[in-house]
mmCIF file of C-alpha atoms in Angstrom:
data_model
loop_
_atom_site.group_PDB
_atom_site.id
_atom_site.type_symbol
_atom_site.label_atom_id
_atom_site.label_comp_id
_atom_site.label_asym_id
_atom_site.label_seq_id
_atom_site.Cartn_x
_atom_site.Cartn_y
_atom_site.Cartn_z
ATOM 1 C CA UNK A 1259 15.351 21.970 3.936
ATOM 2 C CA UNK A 1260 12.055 22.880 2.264
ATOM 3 C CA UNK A 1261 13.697 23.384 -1.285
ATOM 4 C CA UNK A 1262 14.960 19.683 -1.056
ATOM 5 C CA UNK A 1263 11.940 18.309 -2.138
ATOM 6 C CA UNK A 1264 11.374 20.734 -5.357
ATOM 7 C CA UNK A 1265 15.364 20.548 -6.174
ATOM 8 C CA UNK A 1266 14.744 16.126 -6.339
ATOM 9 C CA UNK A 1267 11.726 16.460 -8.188
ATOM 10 C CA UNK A 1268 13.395 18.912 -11.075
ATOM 11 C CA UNK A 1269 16.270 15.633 -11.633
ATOM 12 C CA UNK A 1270 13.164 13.377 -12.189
ATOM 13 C CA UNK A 1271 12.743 14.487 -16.002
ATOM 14 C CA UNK A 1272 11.409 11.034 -17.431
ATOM 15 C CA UNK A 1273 8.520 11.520 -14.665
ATOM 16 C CA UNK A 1274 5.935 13.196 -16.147
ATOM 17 C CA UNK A 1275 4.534 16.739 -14.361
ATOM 18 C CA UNK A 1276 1.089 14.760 -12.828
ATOM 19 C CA UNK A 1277 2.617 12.317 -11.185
ATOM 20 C CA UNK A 1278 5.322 14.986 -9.189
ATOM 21 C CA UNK A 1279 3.741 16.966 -6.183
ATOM 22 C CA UNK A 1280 5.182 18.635 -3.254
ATOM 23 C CA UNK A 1281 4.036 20.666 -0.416
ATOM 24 C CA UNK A 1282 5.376 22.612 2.553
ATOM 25 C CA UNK A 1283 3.436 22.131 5.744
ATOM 26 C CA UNK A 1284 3.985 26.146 7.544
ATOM 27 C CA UNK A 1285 5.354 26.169 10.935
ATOM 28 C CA UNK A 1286 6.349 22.397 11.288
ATOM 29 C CA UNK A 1287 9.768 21.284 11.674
ATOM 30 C CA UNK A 1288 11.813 17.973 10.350
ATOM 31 C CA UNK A 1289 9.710 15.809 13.150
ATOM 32 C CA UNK A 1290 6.673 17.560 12.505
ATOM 33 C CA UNK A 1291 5.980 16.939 9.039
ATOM 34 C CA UNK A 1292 6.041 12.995 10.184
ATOM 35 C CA UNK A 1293 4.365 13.191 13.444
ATOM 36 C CA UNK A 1294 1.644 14.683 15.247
ATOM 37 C CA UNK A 1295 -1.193 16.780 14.622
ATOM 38 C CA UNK A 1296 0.222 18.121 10.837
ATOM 39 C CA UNK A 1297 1.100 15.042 9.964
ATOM 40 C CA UNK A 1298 -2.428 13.040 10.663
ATOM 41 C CA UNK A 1299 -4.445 16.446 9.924
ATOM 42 C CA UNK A 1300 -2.617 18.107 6.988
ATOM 43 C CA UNK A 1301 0.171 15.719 5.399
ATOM 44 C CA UNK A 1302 -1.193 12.311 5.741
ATOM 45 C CA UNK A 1303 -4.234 12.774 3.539
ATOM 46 C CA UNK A 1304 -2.081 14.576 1.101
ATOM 47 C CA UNK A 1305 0.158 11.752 1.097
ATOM 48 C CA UNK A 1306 -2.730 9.052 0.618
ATOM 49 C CA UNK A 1307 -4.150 11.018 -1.920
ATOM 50 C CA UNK A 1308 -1.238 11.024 -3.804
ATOM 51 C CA UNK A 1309 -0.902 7.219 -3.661
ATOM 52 C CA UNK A 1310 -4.291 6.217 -4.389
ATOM 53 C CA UNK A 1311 -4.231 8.596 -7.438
ATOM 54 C CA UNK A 1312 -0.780 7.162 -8.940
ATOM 55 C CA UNK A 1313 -1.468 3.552 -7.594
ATOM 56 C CA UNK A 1314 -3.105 2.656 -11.233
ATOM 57 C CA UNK A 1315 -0.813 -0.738 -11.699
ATOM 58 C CA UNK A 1316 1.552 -0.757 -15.036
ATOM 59 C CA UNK A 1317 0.864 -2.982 -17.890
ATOM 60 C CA UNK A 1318 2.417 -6.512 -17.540
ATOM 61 C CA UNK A 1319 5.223 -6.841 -19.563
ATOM 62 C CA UNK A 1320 5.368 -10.506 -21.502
ATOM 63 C CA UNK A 1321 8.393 -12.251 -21.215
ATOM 64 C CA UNK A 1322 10.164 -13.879 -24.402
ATOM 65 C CA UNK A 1323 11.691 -16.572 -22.239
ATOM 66 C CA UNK A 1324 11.853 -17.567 -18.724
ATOM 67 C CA UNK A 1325 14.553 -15.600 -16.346
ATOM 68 C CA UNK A 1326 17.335 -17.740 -15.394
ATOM 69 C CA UNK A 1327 17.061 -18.924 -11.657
ATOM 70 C CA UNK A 1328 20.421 -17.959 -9.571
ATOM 71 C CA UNK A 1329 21.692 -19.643 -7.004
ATOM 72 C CA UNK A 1330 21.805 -17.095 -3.579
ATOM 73 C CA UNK A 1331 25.545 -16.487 -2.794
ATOM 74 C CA UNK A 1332 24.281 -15.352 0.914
ATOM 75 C CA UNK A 1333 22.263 -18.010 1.897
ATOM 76 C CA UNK A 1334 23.300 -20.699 4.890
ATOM 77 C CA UNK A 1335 24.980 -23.668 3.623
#
């Protein structure tokens, strides 16, 4: 549903306003808004534009001391 979007970003309230954005494409379905001509025309640019203006990397944090190395529980013996 269209309000889905909206409703997720209003639970987000440690993200500041700039970096939330939604939009509504008019007259495309569920498959629409991910494929096809509103997606590559309309969405898709949207989408990339949103990326490459939030893609600014975070500050690297410095570790006190090195993280502990566990041994993987899943892997083949």
């Amino acid at each position: 549903a269209p309000g889905q979007c909206v409703a997720a970003l209003d639970l987000l309230t440690g993200l500041p306003a700039d970096k939330k954005a939604s939009y509504v494409e008019p007259n495309a379905g569920h498959y629409g808004i991910f494929a096809g001509r509103s997606w590559r025309e309309n969405i898709r640019p949207l989408v990339l534009d949103f990326i490459d203006a939030n893609s600014e990397a975070p500050a690297e944090r410095k570790r006190t001391k090195p993280r502990a190395k566990h041994a993987n529980k899943n892997a083949a013996a």
